[in-house]
Amino acid sequence: SDYVHTDVLKSESIRSMVEEVGTRFGRIDILVNNAASFVFGHLGIEGQGSRTGTDRKITDDDWNEILQTNVIGYSRCIEAVVPWMRKNELSGPEYHNDQGRGTTVIRTGSKGAIVNVASISGLIAQPEFVPYNVSKAGILVMTKCTAMDLAGWKIRVNSISPGTVTENL
């Protein structure tokens, strides 16, 4: 498989990645947004929580780091690939349906697919995970909104929300 290392904090890195992939393959069919920053902490009093490494106040730098990577980075990558995907031919079959009132053509394919990697943490509450959980919930909402925004262009947008996996499967 091929990949292009990309720093989602840098718009130029994203533009370069999209240009390289689009030029190399002549098209872009899929984007998997999988960058992540893990910033833990809470909004309570430091030292009054679990007393572990995550028992800390959240700083503005923490918020900026996690939102820039986990939410804004994803949005920048989506914005960059959409023009390429819109140029793609519609994949998939057409179905012609005639129920006595004329034929309706149903185009079932897509021009591209975007997969945003969220987390089960975006759906649940966890102690001292405030910034991380908020960022993953933001990815879930961004995915739903973007799916609606891009549906007219036949670009699919979905997310997956992995959870904890034990070693001994």
Backbone as JSON, one array per atom type, in Angstrom:
{
  "sequence": "SDYVHTDVLKSESIRSMVEEVGTRFGRIDILVNNAASFVFGHLGIEGQGSRTGTDRKITDDDWNEILQTNVIGYSRCIEAVVPWMRKNELSGPEYHNDQGRGTTVIRTGSKGAIVNVASISGLIAQPEFVPYNVSKAGILVMTKCTAMDLAGWKIRVNSISPGTVTENL",
  "N": [[0.83, -1.18, 0.0], [0.31, 2.33, -0.44], [1.31, 5.4, 1.04], [1.4, 8.8, 2.15], [3.36, 10.66, 4.16], [2.07, 13.09, 6.31], [1.76, 16.22, 7.87], [-0.76, 17.27, 9.67], [-1.05, 19.67, 10.91], [-0.01, 21.57, 9.37], [-0.87, 23.44, 6.67], [0.41, 23.54, 4.19], [1.72, 21.09, 4.08], [-0.45, 19.38, 3.88], [-1.59, 20.23, 1.43], [0.55, 19.54, -0.26], [0.59, 16.75, 0.06], [-1.9, 16.01, -1.03], [-1.6, 16.92, -3.66], [0.59, 15.34, -4.48], [-0.47, 12.69, -4.28], [-2.74, 12.89, -5.94], [-1.53, 13.51, -8.4], [0.21, 11.32, -8.78], [-1.57, 9.13, -8.97], [-3.59, 10.04, -10.56], [-6.1, 10.54, -9.66], [-8.18, 10.84, -6.71], [-9.61, 8.64, -4.58], [-10.19, 7.88, -1.98], [-10.01, 9.01, 1.4], [-8.5, 8.61, 4.46], [-8.8, 9.83, 7.51], [-6.72, 9.84, 10.12], [-5.1, 10.97, 11.99], [-3.98, 11.76, 15.29], [-4.06, 13.29, 18.48], [-3.32, 12.93, 21.85], [-4.5, 14.35, 24.6], [-4.87, 14.72, 27.91], [-6.85, 15.5, 30.79], [-8.66, 17.61, 33.16], [-11.42, 19.71, 34.21], [-11.54, 20.38, 36.79], [-10.1, 20.76, 40.06], [-6.65, 20.66, 40.15], [-4.88, 17.83, 41.32], [-6.9, 16.98, 42.89], [-8.21, 14.93, 41.75], [-7.7, 11.83, 40.24], [-5.09, 11.65, 40.94], [-3.1, 10.82, 39.24], [-1.1, 10.77, 36.21], [-2.93, 11.94, 34.54], [-4.39, 13.63, 36.06], [-4.78, 16.62, 35.87], [-4.96, 20.13, 35.2], [-6.46, 21.56, 32.32], [-4.8, 23.29, 29.79], [-4.73, 26.28, 27.73], [-2.97, 25.79, 25.64], [-3.11, 22.99, 25.56], [-5.79, 22.63, 24.66], [-5.6, 23.9, 22.15], [-3.67, 22.27, 20.84], [-4.95, 19.71, 20.68], [-7.4, 20.21, 19.38], [-6.53, 21.39, 17.0], [-5.16, 19.25, 15.8], [-6.92, 16.93, 15.94], [-9.44, 17.77, 15.06], [-9.5, 20.18, 13.41], [-7.37, 19.57, 11.69], [-8.39, 17.27, 10.41], [-10.55, 18.47, 9.07], [-9.21, 20.18, 7.3], [-7.89, 18.34, 5.64], [-10.08, 17.08, 4.45], [-11.24, 19.25, 3.05], [-9.19, 19.65, 1.2], [-9.15, 17.32, -0.42], [-11.68, 17.11, -1.57], [-12.13, 18.66, -4.03], [-10.69, 17.06, -5.87], [-12.04, 14.6, -5.67], [-14.58, 15.31, -6.57], [-14.17, 15.52, -9.3], [-14.03, 12.91, -10.15], [-15.34, 10.09, -11.98], [-18.61, 8.77, -11.59], [-18.84, 5.9, -9.7], [-20.01, 2.5, -9.74], [-23.15, 0.78, -10.4], [-25.98, 1.72, -12.48], [-29.42, 1.77, -11.9], [-32.4, 1.09, -13.53], [-35.65, 1.91, -13.11], [-38.96, 1.19, -13.62], [-42.14, 1.75, -12.87], [-44.53, 1.94, -14.18], [-44.97, 4.63, -14.56], [-43.11, 5.89, -16.05], [-39.55, 5.79, -16.55], [-37.24, 5.7, -13.93], [-34.0, 6.62, -13.08], [-31.59, 5.31, -11.03], [-28.7, 6.17, -9.54], [-26.2, 4.51, -8.07], [-23.58, 4.6, -7.21], [-20.46, 6.12, -6.04], [-18.33, 9.04, -5.86], [-16.21, 9.21, -4.28], [-14.76, 8.4, -1.06], [-14.68, 9.19, 2.33], [-13.19, 8.53, 5.35], [-13.37, 9.04, 8.67], [-11.48, 8.62, 11.52], [-12.67, 8.25, 14.57], [-13.49, 7.78, 17.92], [-14.51, 5.54, 20.5], [-14.49, 7.04, 22.72], [-15.59, 9.44, 22.03], [-18.23, 9.08, 22.4], [-18.78, 8.43, 24.99], [-18.46, 9.17, 28.53], [-15.49, 9.81, 30.33], [-13.32, 9.83, 33.11], [-11.13, 12.57, 33.48], [-10.5, 12.81, 30.81], [-11.27, 14.95, 29.28], [-10.4, 16.87, 27.1], [-9.65, 15.08, 25.01], [-11.95, 13.44, 24.65], [-13.84, 15.41, 23.94], [-12.73, 16.28, 21.51], [-12.96, 13.97, 19.94], [-15.72, 13.59, 19.92], [-16.34, 15.86, 18.5], [-15.3, 15.14, 15.99], [-17.13, 13.15, 15.3], [-19.54, 14.61, 15.0], [-18.73, 16.43, 13.01], [-18.36, 14.6, 10.95], [-21.0, 13.71, 10.44], [-22.24, 16.13, 9.61], [-20.62, 16.81, 7.4], [-21.08, 14.61, 5.77], [-23.69, 15.1, 5.0], [-23.33, 17.53, 3.66], [-21.7, 16.79, 1.48], [-23.07, 14.83, 0.16], [-24.66, 15.42, -2.09], [-22.79, 15.56, -4.09], [-22.12, 13.0, -4.33], [-20.18, 11.96, -2.63], [-19.1, 9.94, -0.13], [-19.14, 10.06, 3.41], [-17.98, 8.79, 6.33], [-17.57, 7.54, 9.69], [-15.47, 5.75, 11.98], [-15.41, 4.25, 15.19], [-13.22, 3.18, 17.12], [-12.58, 1.17, 20.04], [-11.19, 0.19, 23.21], [-8.95, -2.49, 22.91], [-8.19, -5.74, 23.84], [-5.17, -7.63, 24.33], [-5.23, -10.46, 24.28], [-6.98, -11.94, 22.24]],
  "CA": [[0.0, 0.0, 0.0], [1.03, 3.6, -0.5], [0.87, 6.47, 1.91], [2.24, 9.99, 2.11], [3.42, 11.25, 5.5], [1.49, 14.42, 6.28], [1.58, 16.91, 9.14], [-2.06, 17.94, 9.53], [-0.98, 21.0, 11.51], [0.56, 22.47, 8.36], [-1.67, 23.45, 5.45], [1.28, 23.24, 3.05], [1.94, 19.64, 4.08], [-1.69, 18.77, 3.37], [-1.65, 20.53, -0.02], [1.59, 18.74, -0.91], [0.14, 15.35, 0.07], [-3.0, 15.86, -1.99], [-1.04, 17.08, -5.0], [1.41, 14.16, -4.79], [-1.35, 11.53, -4.49], [-3.55, 13.14, -7.13], [-0.67, 13.44, -9.58], [0.72, 9.96, -8.92], [-2.62, 8.18, -9.35], [-4.53, 10.66, -11.49], [-7.38, 10.73, -8.99], [-8.21, 10.49, -5.3], [-10.86, 7.95, -4.31], [-10.44, 7.69, -0.55], [-9.22, 9.7, 2.41], [-8.67, 8.11, 5.82], [-8.28, 10.76, 8.5], [-6.36, 9.01, 11.27], [-4.17, 11.67, 12.88], [-4.54, 11.89, 16.64], [-3.29, 13.81, 19.61], [-3.94, 12.53, 23.12], [-4.28, 15.31, 25.66], [-5.78, 14.36, 28.99], [-6.97, 16.48, 31.86], [-10.03, 17.87, 33.61], [-11.76, 21.1, 34.48], [-11.62, 20.52, 38.24], [-8.92, 21.24, 40.78], [-5.52, 19.74, 39.98], [-4.51, 17.15, 42.54], [-8.1, 16.53, 43.59], [-8.8, 13.85, 40.97], [-7.13, 10.49, 40.39], [-3.69, 11.79, 41.38], [-2.23, 10.15, 38.27], [-0.6, 11.69, 35.19], [-4.03, 12.63, 33.85], [-5.01, 14.54, 37.04], [-4.17, 17.92, 35.61], [-5.81, 21.16, 34.57], [-6.28, 21.7, 30.87], [-4.33, 24.63, 29.43], [-5.1, 26.73, 26.38], [-2.1, 25.06, 24.71], [-3.69, 21.66, 25.41], [-6.96, 22.73, 23.77], [-5.14, 24.21, 20.79], [-3.01, 21.09, 20.26], [-5.85, 18.61, 20.37], [-8.39, 20.63, 18.38], [-5.83, 21.58, 15.72], [-4.84, 17.94, 15.21], [-8.01, 15.97, 15.84], [-10.64, 18.29, 14.4], [-9.17, 21.1, 12.31], [-6.55, 18.81, 10.74], [-9.31, 16.45, 9.61], [-11.33, 19.32, 8.16], [-8.32, 20.66, 6.23], [-7.68, 17.24, 4.69], [-11.33, 16.92, 3.68], [-11.32, 20.38, 2.1], [-8.18, 19.51, 0.16], [-9.42, 16.22, -1.36], [-12.99, 17.2, -2.21], [-12.08, 19.02, -5.46], [-10.23, 15.9, -6.64], [-13.11, 13.61, -5.7], [-15.69, 15.8, -7.4], [-13.84, 15.28, -10.72], [-14.1, 11.48, -10.45], [-16.56, 9.53, -12.57], [-19.45, 8.06, -10.64], [-18.64, 4.46, -9.74], [-21.2, 1.73, -9.41], [-24.15, 0.61, -11.46], [-27.23, 2.48, -12.54], [-30.61, 0.93, -11.96], [-33.54, 1.71, -14.21], [-36.85, 1.43, -12.45], [-40.19, 1.66, -14.26], [-43.32, 1.22, -12.2], [-45.7, 2.36, -14.93], [-45.06, 6.09, -14.66], [-41.86, 6.34, -16.65], [-38.36, 5.19, -15.98], [-36.42, 6.45, -13.0], [-32.63, 6.12, -13.04], [-31.0, 5.4, -9.7], [-27.25, 6.06, -9.62], [-25.88, 4.0, -6.74], [-22.15, 4.68, -6.9], [-19.94, 7.32, -5.39], [-17.13, 9.63, -6.46], [-15.13, 9.13, -3.31], [-15.13, 8.03, 0.29], [-13.88, 9.78, 3.4], [-13.37, 7.81, 6.61], [-12.79, 9.74, 9.81], [-11.29, 7.75, 12.67], [-13.05, 8.91, 15.83], [-13.19, 6.89, 19.04], [-15.61, 5.3, 21.43], [-14.4, 8.13, 23.69], [-16.47, 10.53, 21.59], [-19.61, 8.7, 22.72], [-18.93, 8.13, 26.42], [-17.73, 10.04, 29.46], [-14.38, 9.17, 31.03], [-12.68, 10.81, 33.99], [-9.86, 13.2, 33.12], [-10.31, 12.7, 29.37], [-12.11, 16.0, 28.69], [-10.03, 17.36, 25.77], [-9.67, 13.99, 24.03], [-13.34, 13.07, 24.36], [-14.46, 16.51, 23.21], [-12.23, 16.29, 20.13], [-13.51, 12.82, 19.22], [-17.14, 13.91, 19.7], [-16.34, 16.83, 17.4], [-15.11, 14.4, 14.74], [-18.38, 12.47, 14.98], [-20.49, 15.6, 14.5], [-18.21, 16.9, 11.73], [-18.62, 13.55, 9.97], [-22.43, 13.76, 10.07], [-22.49, 17.36, 8.85], [-19.92, 16.73, 6.12], [-21.79, 13.62, 4.96], [-24.85, 15.79, 4.4], [-22.84, 18.56, 2.74], [-21.07, 16.21, 0.29], [-23.94, 13.8, -0.44], [-25.08, 15.86, -3.42], [-21.69, 15.28, -5.02], [-21.91, 11.55, -4.28], [-18.99, 11.65, -1.85], [-19.53, 9.34, 1.13], [-18.35, 10.41, 4.58], [-18.33, 7.94, 7.47], [-16.55, 7.46, 10.74], [-15.4, 4.54, 12.8], [-15.1, 4.61, 16.58], [-12.59, 2.04, 17.81], [-12.48, 1.21, 21.5], [-10.06, -0.56, 23.77], [-8.82, -3.87, 22.45], [-7.27, -6.49, 24.68], [-4.18, -8.4, 23.58], [-5.58, -11.87, 24.18], [-8.25, -12.1, 21.55]],
  "C": [[0.88, 1.24, 0.0], [0.46, 4.57, 0.52], [1.83, 7.64, 1.73], [2.2, 10.59, 3.51], [2.95, 12.7, 5.4], [1.38, 14.97, 7.69], [0.31, 17.73, 9.02], [-2.11, 19.3, 10.19], [-0.5, 22.04, 10.5], [-0.21, 22.36, 7.06], [-0.83, 23.09, 4.23], [1.56, 21.74, 2.94], [0.72, 18.91, 3.53], [-1.8, 19.0, 1.87], [-0.65, 19.68, -0.79], [1.17, 17.28, -1.01], [-0.93, 15.13, -0.98], [-2.48, 15.97, -3.41], [-0.22, 15.86, -5.41], [0.53, 12.94, -5.1], [-2.16, 11.71, -5.77], [-2.75, 13.02, -8.41], [-0.19, 12.01, -9.84], [-0.35, 9.01, -9.46], [-3.66, 8.75, -10.32], [-5.9, 10.94, -10.89], [-7.21, 10.43, -7.51], [-9.58, 9.9, -5.02], [-11.2, 7.87, -2.83], [-9.49, 8.54, 0.29], [-9.53, 9.02, 3.74], [-7.99, 9.11, 6.75], [-8.01, 9.99, 9.78], [-5.33, 9.68, 12.17], [-4.8, 11.79, 14.26], [-3.53, 12.48, 17.6], [-4.04, 13.39, 20.86], [-3.55, 13.56, 24.17], [-5.33, 15.01, 26.73], [-5.8, 15.47, 30.04], [-8.43, 16.69, 32.21], [-10.21, 19.35, 33.87], [-11.87, 21.38, 35.97], [-10.33, 21.07, 38.82], [-7.82, 20.21, 40.65], [-5.12, 19.15, 41.33], [-5.7, 16.63, 43.33], [-8.79, 15.38, 42.85], [-8.12, 12.52, 41.28], [-5.72, 10.49, 40.96], [-2.73, 10.97, 40.51], [-1.75, 11.2, 37.28], [-1.7, 12.43, 34.45], [-4.76, 13.59, 34.77], [-4.36, 15.91, 36.92], [-5.19, 18.86, 34.98], [-5.48, 21.23, 33.09], [-5.86, 23.14, 30.58], [-4.86, 25.02, 28.05], [-4.24, 26.02, 25.32], [-2.61, 23.64, 24.49], [-4.87, 21.68, 24.44], [-6.53, 22.99, 22.33], [-4.52, 22.99, 20.12], [-4.03, 20.05, 19.82], [-6.88, 19.0, 19.31], [-7.74, 20.85, 17.02], [-5.55, 20.25, 15.04], [-6.1, 17.15, 14.92], [-9.24, 16.48, 15.11], [-10.27, 19.15, 13.18], [-8.3, 20.41, 11.27], [-7.4, 17.94, 9.84], [-10.04, 17.32, 8.6], [-10.47, 19.84, 7.02], [-8.06, 19.58, 5.18], [-8.92, 17.01, 3.84], [-11.44, 18.02, 2.63], [-10.36, 20.19, 0.93], [-8.52, 18.41, -0.85], [-10.75, 16.35, -2.1], [-12.92, 17.65, -3.67], [-11.62, 17.87, -6.35], [-11.35, 14.88, -6.77], [-14.27, 14.04, -6.58], [-15.44, 15.57, -8.88], [-13.97, 13.82, -11.12], [-15.42, 11.13, -11.15], [-17.32, 8.79, -11.47], [-19.23, 6.56, -10.79], [-19.97, 3.76, -9.47], [-22.23, 1.71, -10.51], [-25.28, 1.62, -11.38], [-28.37, 1.48, -12.6], [-31.74, 1.72, -12.59], [-34.79, 1.07, -13.65], [-38.07, 2.04, -13.13], [-41.37, 0.97, -13.59], [-44.6, 1.75, -12.85], [-45.86, 3.85, -15.09], [-43.82, 6.68, -15.3], [-40.67, 5.78, -15.9], [-37.63, 6.18, -15.08], [-35.04, 5.81, -12.99], [-32.07, 6.37, -11.64], [-29.5, 5.15, -9.85], [-26.73, 5.71, -8.22], [-24.43, 4.2, -6.33], [-21.76, 5.94, -6.16], [-18.73, 7.82, -6.17], [-15.94, 9.58, -5.51], [-15.67, 8.77, -1.95], [-14.14, 8.64, 1.28], [-14.22, 9.02, 4.68], [-12.63, 8.58, 7.7], [-12.68, 8.78, 10.99], [-11.57, 8.58, 13.92], [-12.63, 7.98, 16.96], [-14.46, 6.65, 19.83], [-15.64, 6.41, 22.48], [-15.24, 9.34, 23.29], [-17.93, 10.29, 21.93], [-19.85, 8.49, 24.21], [-18.19, 9.18, 27.25], [-16.66, 9.22, 30.17], [-13.72, 10.2, 31.92], [-11.33, 11.27, 33.43], [-9.49, 13.02, 31.64], [-10.98, 13.86, 28.62], [-11.63, 16.43, 27.3], [-10.11, 16.27, 24.69], [-11.1, 13.63, 23.65], [-14.07, 14.16, 23.58], [-14.01, 16.5, 21.76], [-12.82, 15.14, 19.32], [-15.01, 12.97, 18.99], [-17.27, 14.92, 18.56], [-16.16, 16.16, 16.05], [-16.41, 13.71, 14.33], [-19.41, 13.44, 14.4], [-20.03, 16.16, 13.15], [-18.49, 15.87, 10.64], [-20.06, 13.59, 9.51], [-22.74, 14.97, 9.21], [-21.87, 17.28, 7.46], [-20.57, 15.71, 5.21], [-22.99, 14.27, 4.28], [-24.39, 16.8, 3.36], [-22.32, 17.97, 1.43], [-21.94, 15.17, -0.42], [-24.39, 14.18, -1.85], [-24.03, 15.64, -4.48], [-21.34, 13.8, -5.03], [-20.56, 11.19, -3.65], [-19.47, 11.17, -0.48], [-18.59, 9.76, 2.25], [-18.86, 9.58, 5.75], [-17.24, 8.02, 8.52], [-16.57, 6.07, 11.35], [-14.98, 4.98, 14.2], [-14.52, 3.41, 17.31], [-12.61, 2.27, 19.33], [-11.26, 0.45, 21.95], [-10.1, -2.0, 23.27], [-7.82, -4.57, 23.36], [-6.33, -7.31, 23.81], [-4.63, -9.82, 23.31], [-6.95, -12.03, 23.54], [-8.5, -13.55, 21.42]]
}
